[in-house]
């Protein structure tokens, strides 16, 4: 009776890496390298583990060691290309990607990595070539969600948003847990929020899904912060209109006029103010379905620019209510306090917008290996 195959240390390390446990995989790879220091496959695996652990400089060092041990190892060339691209060394990154591709011309990973490097370089003239390589990757790896995602990314850079959307949707059909595809598809929906009903809601839903799938990805969280800030900033128009409505509606009573006219003006002002805020609340509730309200609220509570904007709007809205509730309070309430609050909303809008922009993360991409 044949004894069952016992996996080697390196095979167990590869399995742990595939299961998303890079620390344990790195420990086993190190154990293997202690006995086989020139094993290129083990060096390349350790480099991948270190990359995933957020230690790119060490990962690059081990990738170089792997290539010194075996210059014909394509996965090490492609990993080196990704690491150099992330470090913005695009010339050497492209050279590494092409050398890796030359070793595996019939494998999708080489075309995928080369396309990623060309897009990351920021040279618009290279975008058509990046798109062509992404299409070739799809031809060779049609069941890989990352190949379709790359087509979407390249198409987006070429401003072909329809193709980008189809590619992202296909990536999600193949892998519903592709957080980057959720995120980028949501960005497309967000661009169309004024043109297509429900686009804003789809965008928010996608960002929530992306953030839930990858808790360490700051991009999706930042996009949610942007949407929460946009909701608060949009309410400034309601607050400013309410401020003017309250000032005009309470003016006759504040000036001491008598008769039914001042009371009618006051009641009209109250009705308009209630209508403004009710319409805004109903519109907001319609845009944000129940499952998205808690995530957006939690995001808003942890984002100072959103809190600043929301606070400024709330204070001006409260001032409008007090102006109509206390019409005889005098000019001190309307002008003395209202005018500073009015300008506070305007100034807070620009200050919070600038602060939000500074919170934007630098997006990291992980290129696969063969």
Short mmCIF file of C-alpha atoms in Angstrom, two decimals:
data_model
loop_
_atom_site.label_atom_id
_atom_site.label_comp_id
_atom_site.label_asym_id
_atom_site.label_seq_id
_atom_site.Cartn_x
_atom_site.Cartn_y
_atom_site.Cartn_z
CA UNK A 1 0.00 0.00 0.00
CA UNK A 2 1.46 3.31 -1.08
CA UNK A 3 1.98 5.82 1.71
CA UNK A 4 0.13 9.14 1.21
CA UNK A 5 2.20 12.01 -0.09
CA UNK A 6 3.52 14.21 2.70
CA UNK A 7 3.69 17.86 1.58
CA UNK A 8 7.08 19.49 1.92
CA UNK A 9 7.72 22.54 4.07
CA UNK A 10 7.65 24.74 0.98
CA UNK A 11 4.39 23.22 -0.23
CA UNK A 12 2.82 23.87 3.16
CA UNK A 13 4.09 27.45 3.02
CA UNK A 14 2.53 27.96 -0.42
CA UNK A 15 -0.78 26.56 0.88
CA UNK A 16 -0.75 28.93 3.86
CA UNK A 17 -0.04 31.88 1.57
CA UNK A 18 -2.99 30.92 -0.65
CA UNK A 19 -5.18 30.74 2.47
CA UNK A 20 -4.30 34.36 3.30
CA UNK A 21 -1.89 33.59 6.16
CA UNK A 22 1.35 35.23 4.93
CA UNK A 23 2.99 35.44 8.37
CA UNK A 24 2.85 31.69 8.88
CA UNK A 25 3.84 31.11 5.25
CA UNK A 26 6.86 33.38 5.71
CA UNK A 27 7.92 31.47 8.83
CA UNK A 28 7.82 28.15 6.96
CA UNK A 29 9.60 29.63 3.94
CA UNK A 30 12.33 30.90 6.26
CA UNK A 31 12.59 27.45 7.81
CA UNK A 32 13.01 25.94 4.34
CA UNK A 33 15.60 28.56 3.33
CA UNK A 34 17.67 27.77 6.41
CA UNK A 35 18.44 24.42 4.78
CA UNK A 36 18.19 25.52 1.13
CA UNK A 37 19.41 29.16 1.00
CA UNK A 38 19.52 29.27 -2.82
CA UNK A 39 16.01 27.96 -3.47
CA UNK A 40 14.62 30.60 -5.84
CA UNK A 41 10.99 29.50 -5.40
CA UNK A 42 11.26 29.84 -1.62
CA UNK A 43 12.93 33.25 -1.92
CA UNK A 44 10.16 34.42 -4.26
CA UNK A 45 7.49 33.13 -1.88
CA UNK A 46 9.10 34.96 1.04
CA UNK A 47 9.16 38.12 -1.09
CA UNK A 48 5.42 37.76 -1.76
CA UNK A 49 4.73 37.29 1.95
CA UNK A 50 6.71 40.41 2.83
CA UNK A 51 4.91 42.41 0.16
CA UNK A 52 1.54 41.40 1.56
CA UNK A 53 2.78 42.27 5.05
CA UNK A 54 3.54 45.82 3.91
CA UNK A 55 7.33 45.52 3.82
CA UNK A 56 8.09 46.32 0.16
CA UNK A 57 11.81 47.13 0.53
CA UNK A 58 12.53 43.73 2.10
CA UNK A 59 10.29 42.04 -0.46
CA UNK A 60 12.27 43.61 -3.30
CA UNK A 61 15.52 42.39 -1.76
CA UNK A 62 14.28 38.79 -1.64
CA UNK A 63 12.89 39.05 -5.19
CA UNK A 64 16.35 40.12 -6.37
CA UNK A 65 17.90 37.20 -4.47
CA UNK A 66 15.46 34.83 -6.15
CA UNK A 67 16.47 36.14 -9.58
CA UNK A 68 20.15 35.78 -8.78
CA UNK A 69 19.44 32.17 -7.86
CA UNK A 70 17.28 31.59 -10.96
CA UNK A 71 17.16 34.33 -13.64
CA UNK A 72 14.48 32.31 -15.47
CA UNK A 73 11.87 32.52 -12.69
CA UNK A 74 8.95 34.51 -14.18
CA UNK A 75 7.04 35.02 -10.93
CA UNK A 76 10.07 36.79 -9.42
CA UNK A 77 10.36 39.13 -12.43
CA UNK A 78 6.66 40.01 -12.24
CA UNK A 79 6.81 40.53 -8.48
CA UNK A 80 9.86 42.75 -8.92
CA UNK A 81 7.97 44.74 -11.58
CA UNK A 82 5.05 45.34 -9.22
CA UNK A 83 7.29 46.39 -6.32
CA UNK A 84 9.29 48.79 -8.49
CA UNK A 85 6.10 50.24 -9.95
CA UNK A 86 4.70 50.87 -6.47
CA UNK A 87 7.97 52.66 -5.66
CA UNK A 88 7.45 54.75 -8.83
CA UNK A 89 10.52 53.35 -10.60
CA UNK A 90 8.58 52.81 -13.79
CA UNK A 91 11.47 52.24 -16.23
CA UNK A 92 13.00 49.30 -14.33
CA UNK A 93 9.49 48.06 -13.52
CA UNK A 94 8.54 47.91 -17.19
CA UNK A 95 11.80 46.14 -18.04
CA UNK A 96 11.13 43.53 -15.33
CA UNK A 97 7.56 43.03 -16.51
CA UNK A 98 8.68 42.49 -20.11
CA UNK A 99 11.38 40.02 -19.05
CA UNK A 100 8.83 38.07 -17.03
CA UNK A 101 6.35 38.14 -19.93
CA UNK A 102 9.01 36.84 -22.34
CA UNK A 103 9.37 33.76 -20.14
CA UNK A 104 5.62 32.98 -20.07
CA UNK A 105 4.15 34.48 -23.28
CA UNK A 106 1.07 32.24 -23.05
CA UNK A 107 0.17 33.09 -19.45
CA UNK A 108 -2.20 35.92 -18.56
CA UNK A 109 -0.22 37.18 -15.54
CA UNK A 110 2.61 38.69 -17.58
CA UNK A 111 0.25 40.79 -19.69
CA UNK A 112 -1.69 41.80 -16.59
CA UNK A 113 1.41 43.05 -14.76
CA UNK A 114 2.77 44.88 -17.80
CA UNK A 115 -0.59 46.60 -18.30
CA UNK A 116 -0.61 47.63 -14.62
CA UNK A 117 2.88 49.10 -14.86
CA UNK A 118 2.07 51.07 -18.01
CA UNK A 119 -1.07 52.54 -16.44
CA UNK A 120 0.72 53.38 -13.19
CA UNK A 121 3.36 55.33 -15.10
CA UNK A 122 0.78 58.03 -15.78
CA UNK A 123 1.83 58.45 -19.41
CA UNK A 124 -1.32 58.84 -21.48
CA UNK A 125 0.49 57.77 -24.62
CA UNK A 126 0.98 54.32 -23.02
CA UNK A 127 -2.68 53.81 -22.16
CA UNK A 128 -3.68 52.20 -25.50
CA UNK A 129 -0.83 49.70 -25.14
CA UNK A 130 -1.88 49.00 -21.54
CA UNK A 131 -5.43 48.35 -22.78
CA UNK A 132 -4.19 45.97 -25.49
CA UNK A 133 -2.16 43.98 -22.94
CA UNK A 134 -5.19 43.83 -20.63
CA UNK A 135 -7.33 42.43 -23.45
CA UNK A 136 -4.67 39.80 -24.15
CA UNK A 137 -4.69 38.85 -20.47
CA UNK A 138 -8.46 38.29 -20.69
CA UNK A 139 -7.99 36.09 -23.76
CA UNK A 140 -5.53 33.90 -21.87
CA UNK A 141 -7.30 34.03 -18.51
CA UNK A 142 -11.05 34.55 -19.15
CA UNK A 143 -12.01 33.00 -15.81
CA UNK A 144 -9.71 35.29 -13.81
CA UNK A 145 -11.56 38.24 -12.29
CA UNK A 146 -8.34 40.28 -12.11
CA UNK A 147 -7.94 40.22 -15.90
CA UNK A 148 -11.40 41.71 -16.40
CA UNK A 149 -10.73 44.25 -13.68
CA UNK A 150 -7.58 45.34 -15.49
CA UNK A 151 -9.53 45.81 -18.73
CA UNK A 152 -11.94 48.01 -16.80
CA UNK A 153 -9.11 50.04 -15.34
CA UNK A 154 -7.44 50.54 -18.73
CA UNK A 155 -10.75 51.38 -20.41
CA UNK A 156 -11.48 53.95 -17.70
CA UNK A 157 -8.13 55.63 -18.37
CA UNK A 158 -9.13 55.78 -22.04
CA UNK A 159 -12.45 57.36 -20.96
CA UNK A 160 -14.40 54.39 -22.32
CA UNK A 161 -16.69 54.20 -19.31
CA UNK A 162 -19.19 51.80 -20.88
CA UNK A 163 -16.47 49.18 -21.47
CA UNK A 164 -15.06 49.82 -18.00
CA UNK A 165 -18.45 49.18 -16.42
CA UNK A 166 -18.97 45.92 -18.33
CA UNK A 167 -15.48 44.74 -17.35
CA UNK A 168 -15.98 45.53 -13.66
CA UNK A 169 -19.36 43.79 -13.70
CA UNK A 170 -17.81 40.70 -15.28
CA UNK A 171 -15.06 40.73 -12.65
CA UNK A 172 -17.73 40.74 -9.94
CA UNK A 173 -19.65 37.93 -11.60
CA UNK A 174 -16.48 35.84 -11.44
CA UNK A 175 -15.58 36.98 -7.94
CA UNK A 176 -18.27 38.83 -5.94
CA UNK A 177 -15.63 39.54 -3.25
CA UNK A 178 -13.36 41.61 -5.51
CA UNK A 179 -13.30 44.77 -3.38
CA UNK A 180 -11.49 46.86 -5.99
CA UNK A 181 -14.11 46.05 -8.63
CA UNK A 182 -16.87 47.08 -6.20
CA UNK A 183 -15.01 50.30 -5.50
CA UNK A 184 -14.28 51.24 -9.12
CA UNK A 185 -17.76 50.33 -10.35
CA UNK A 186 -19.15 52.56 -7.62
CA UNK A 187 -16.93 55.41 -8.81
CA UNK A 188 -18.53 55.06 -12.24
CA UNK A 189 -22.01 55.16 -10.70
CA UNK A 190 -21.01 58.23 -8.71
CA UNK A 191 -19.97 60.06 -11.90
CA UNK A 192 -23.50 59.51 -13.26
CA UNK A 193 -25.42 60.44 -10.11
CA UNK A 194 -26.98 63.49 -11.77
CA UNK A 195 -27.90 61.63 -14.96
CA UNK A 196 -29.25 58.29 -13.77
CA UNK A 197 -31.78 57.83 -10.95
CA UNK A 198 -30.44 55.57 -8.24
CA UNK A 199 -26.79 55.93 -9.31
CA UNK A 200 -25.83 57.62 -6.02
CA UNK A 201 -27.42 54.80 -4.03
CA UNK A 202 -25.64 52.14 -6.13
CA UNK A 203 -22.35 53.94 -5.57
CA UNK A 204 -22.82 54.07 -1.81
CA UNK A 205 -23.81 50.39 -1.72
CA UNK A 206 -20.70 49.41 -3.69
CA UNK A 207 -18.40 51.43 -1.45
CA UNK A 208 -19.93 49.79 1.64
CA UNK A 209 -19.40 46.34 0.11
CA UNK A 210 -15.83 47.21 -0.85
CA UNK A 211 -14.98 48.49 2.63
CA UNK A 212 -16.54 45.39 4.23
CA UNK A 213 -14.56 43.02 1.99
CA UNK A 214 -11.22 44.73 2.59
CA UNK A 215 -11.10 46.45 5.97
CA UNK A 216 -7.52 47.63 5.38
CA UNK A 217 -8.35 49.40 2.13
CA UNK A 218 -8.58 53.14 2.79
CA UNK A 219 -9.86 53.94 -0.70
CA UNK A 220 -13.40 52.65 -0.18
CA UNK A 221 -13.61 54.27 3.26
CA UNK A 222 -12.44 57.57 1.81
CA UNK A 223 -15.07 57.34 -0.92
CA UNK A 224 -17.74 56.84 1.74
CA UNK A 225 -16.37 59.83 3.65
CA UNK A 226 -16.64 61.85 0.46
CA UNK A 227 -20.26 60.80 -0.01
CA UNK A 228 -21.14 61.57 3.61
CA UNK A 229 -19.46 64.96 3.30
CA UNK A 230 -21.33 65.57 0.04
CA UNK A 231 -24.64 64.89 1.79
CA UNK A 232 -23.77 67.36 4.56
CA UNK A 233 -22.48 69.92 2.08
CA UNK A 234 -25.62 69.58 -0.04
CA UNK A 235 -27.71 70.45 3.01
CA UNK A 236 -26.00 73.84 3.17
CA UNK A 237 -28.27 75.10 0.40
CA UNK A 238 -31.32 74.16 2.47
CA UNK A 239 -29.81 75.87 5.53
CA UNK A 240 -28.97 79.03 3.58
CA UNK A 241 -32.43 79.15 1.99
CA UNK A 242 -33.98 78.55 5.39
CA UNK A 243 -31.94 81.42 6.87
CA UNK A 244 -33.25 83.84 4.25
CA UNK A 245 -36.80 82.50 4.62
CA UNK A 246 -36.76 82.96 8.39
CA UNK A 247 -35.27 86.45 8.14
CA UNK A 248 -37.90 87.61 5.64
CA UNK A 249 -40.82 85.84 7.31
CA UNK A 250 -40.10 87.27 10.78
CA UNK A 251 -39.21 90.78 9.57
CA UNK A 252 -42.74 92.35 9.91
CA UNK A 253 -43.23 91.14 13.49
CA UNK A 254 -39.65 92.04 14.37
CA UNK A 255 -40.20 95.59 13.15
CA UNK A 256 -43.29 95.95 15.38
CA UNK A 257 -45.92 95.95 12.60
CA UNK A 258 -49.48 95.13 13.65
CA UNK A 259 -52.47 93.49 12.02
CA UNK A 260 -52.85 90.12 10.31
CA UNK A 261 -50.21 90.74 7.62
CA UNK A 262 -47.15 90.15 9.87
CA UNK A 263 -48.72 86.98 11.29
CA UNK A 264 -49.44 85.65 7.79
CA UNK A 265 -45.82 86.36 6.78
CA UNK A 266 -44.61 84.52 9.87
CA UNK A 267 -46.81 81.49 9.13
CA UNK A 268 -45.71 81.42 5.50
CA UNK A 269 -42.10 81.51 6.64
CA UNK A 270 -42.72 78.59 8.99
CA UNK A 271 -44.43 76.62 6.22
CA UNK A 272 -41.61 77.23 3.75
CA UNK A 273 -38.94 76.31 6.32
CA UNK A 274 -40.73 73.07 7.23
CA UNK A 275 -41.23 72.25 3.54
CA UNK A 276 -37.54 72.82 2.76
CA UNK A 277 -36.23 70.55 5.48
CA UNK A 278 -38.93 67.92 4.96
CA UNK A 279 -38.17 67.73 1.25
CA UNK A 280 -34.44 67.43 1.99
CA UNK A 281 -35.04 64.69 4.61
CA UNK A 282 -37.31 62.67 2.29
CA UNK A 283 -34.86 63.01 -0.60
CA UNK A 284 -31.96 61.90 1.59
CA UNK A 285 -33.87 58.91 3.00
CA UNK A 286 -34.82 57.88 -0.53
CA UNK A 287 -31.19 58.02 -1.66
CA UNK A 288 -29.86 56.14 1.37
CA UNK A 289 -31.67 52.81 1.93
CA UNK A 290 -31.79 51.38 5.47
CA UNK A 291 -28.80 49.03 5.08
CA UNK A 292 -26.52 51.94 4.16
CA UNK A 293 -27.54 54.39 6.87
CA UNK A 294 -25.59 52.88 9.74
CA UNK A 295 -22.30 52.53 7.75
CA UNK A 296 -22.56 56.11 6.50
CA UNK A 297 -23.37 57.38 9.99
CA UNK A 298 -20.37 55.55 11.46
CA UNK A 299 -18.14 56.92 8.71
CA UNK A 300 -19.46 60.46 9.31
CA UNK A 301 -18.84 60.22 13.07
CA UNK A 302 -15.17 59.39 12.47
CA UNK A 303 -14.49 62.03 9.81
CA UNK A 304 -13.78 65.58 11.10
CA UNK A 305 -14.54 67.34 7.75
CA UNK A 306 -18.01 65.75 7.72
CA UNK A 307 -18.60 66.76 11.34
CA UNK A 308 -17.48 70.34 10.67
CA UNK A 309 -19.78 70.67 7.67
CA UNK A 310 -22.70 69.03 9.42
CA UNK A 311 -22.21 71.15 12.53
CA UNK A 312 -22.15 74.43 10.59
CA UNK A 313 -25.33 73.46 8.71
CA UNK A 314 -27.08 72.36 11.92
CA UNK A 315 -26.28 75.63 13.72
CA UNK A 316 -27.60 77.74 10.85
CA UNK A 317 -30.72 75.55 10.66
CA UNK A 318 -31.28 75.94 14.41
CA UNK A 319 -30.88 79.70 14.07
CA UNK A 320 -33.64 79.77 11.43
CA UNK A 321 -36.00 77.89 13.77
CA UNK A 322 -35.26 80.29 16.64
CA UNK A 323 -35.73 83.30 14.38
CA UNK A 324 -39.26 82.20 13.49
CA UNK A 325 -40.04 80.93 17.02
CA UNK A 326 -38.90 84.22 18.59
CA UNK A 327 -39.81 86.81 15.95
CA UNK A 328 -39.54 89.72 18.37
CA UNK A 329 -36.05 88.81 19.57
CA UNK A 330 -34.67 91.71 17.59
CA UNK A 331 -31.81 92.38 15.23
CA UNK A 332 -29.30 90.82 17.61
CA UNK A 333 -30.64 87.33 16.85
CA UNK A 334 -31.10 87.81 13.12
CA UNK A 335 -28.11 89.93 12.18
CA UNK A 336 -25.81 89.75 15.17
CA UNK A 337 -25.78 85.94 15.30
CA UNK A 338 -27.24 84.93 11.95
CA UNK A 339 -24.74 86.72 9.74
CA UNK A 340 -21.67 85.06 11.34
CA UNK A 341 -23.39 81.67 11.10
CA UNK A 342 -24.23 82.32 7.44
CA UNK A 343 -20.59 83.02 6.62
CA UNK A 344 -19.46 80.16 8.84
CA UNK A 345 -21.31 77.74 6.55
CA UNK A 346 -19.67 79.25 3.46
CA UNK A 347 -16.17 79.19 4.98
CA UNK A 348 -16.61 75.73 6.51
CA UNK A 349 -17.58 74.36 3.11
CA UNK A 350 -14.23 75.30 1.58
CA UNK A 351 -12.18 74.49 4.69
CA UNK A 352 -13.75 71.04 5.16
CA UNK A 353 -13.45 70.29 1.45
CA UNK A 354 -9.72 71.00 1.59
CA UNK A 355 -9.33 68.90 4.74
CA UNK A 356 -11.22 66.02 3.12
CA UNK A 357 -8.97 66.12 0.06
CA UNK A 358 -5.93 65.78 2.29
CA UNK A 359 -7.36 62.55 3.69
CA UNK A 360 -7.28 60.88 0.27
CA UNK A 361 -5.24 57.66 0.44
CA UNK A 362 -2.59 56.50 -2.00
CA UNK A 363 -4.12 53.46 -3.61
CA UNK A 364 -2.06 50.28 -3.56
CA UNK A 365 -2.44 47.59 -6.18
CA UNK A 366 -1.41 43.95 -5.82
CA UNK A 367 -0.43 42.22 -9.04
CA UNK A 368 -0.81 38.45 -9.16
CA UNK A 369 1.89 36.00 -10.02
CA UNK A 370 1.69 32.94 -12.22
#
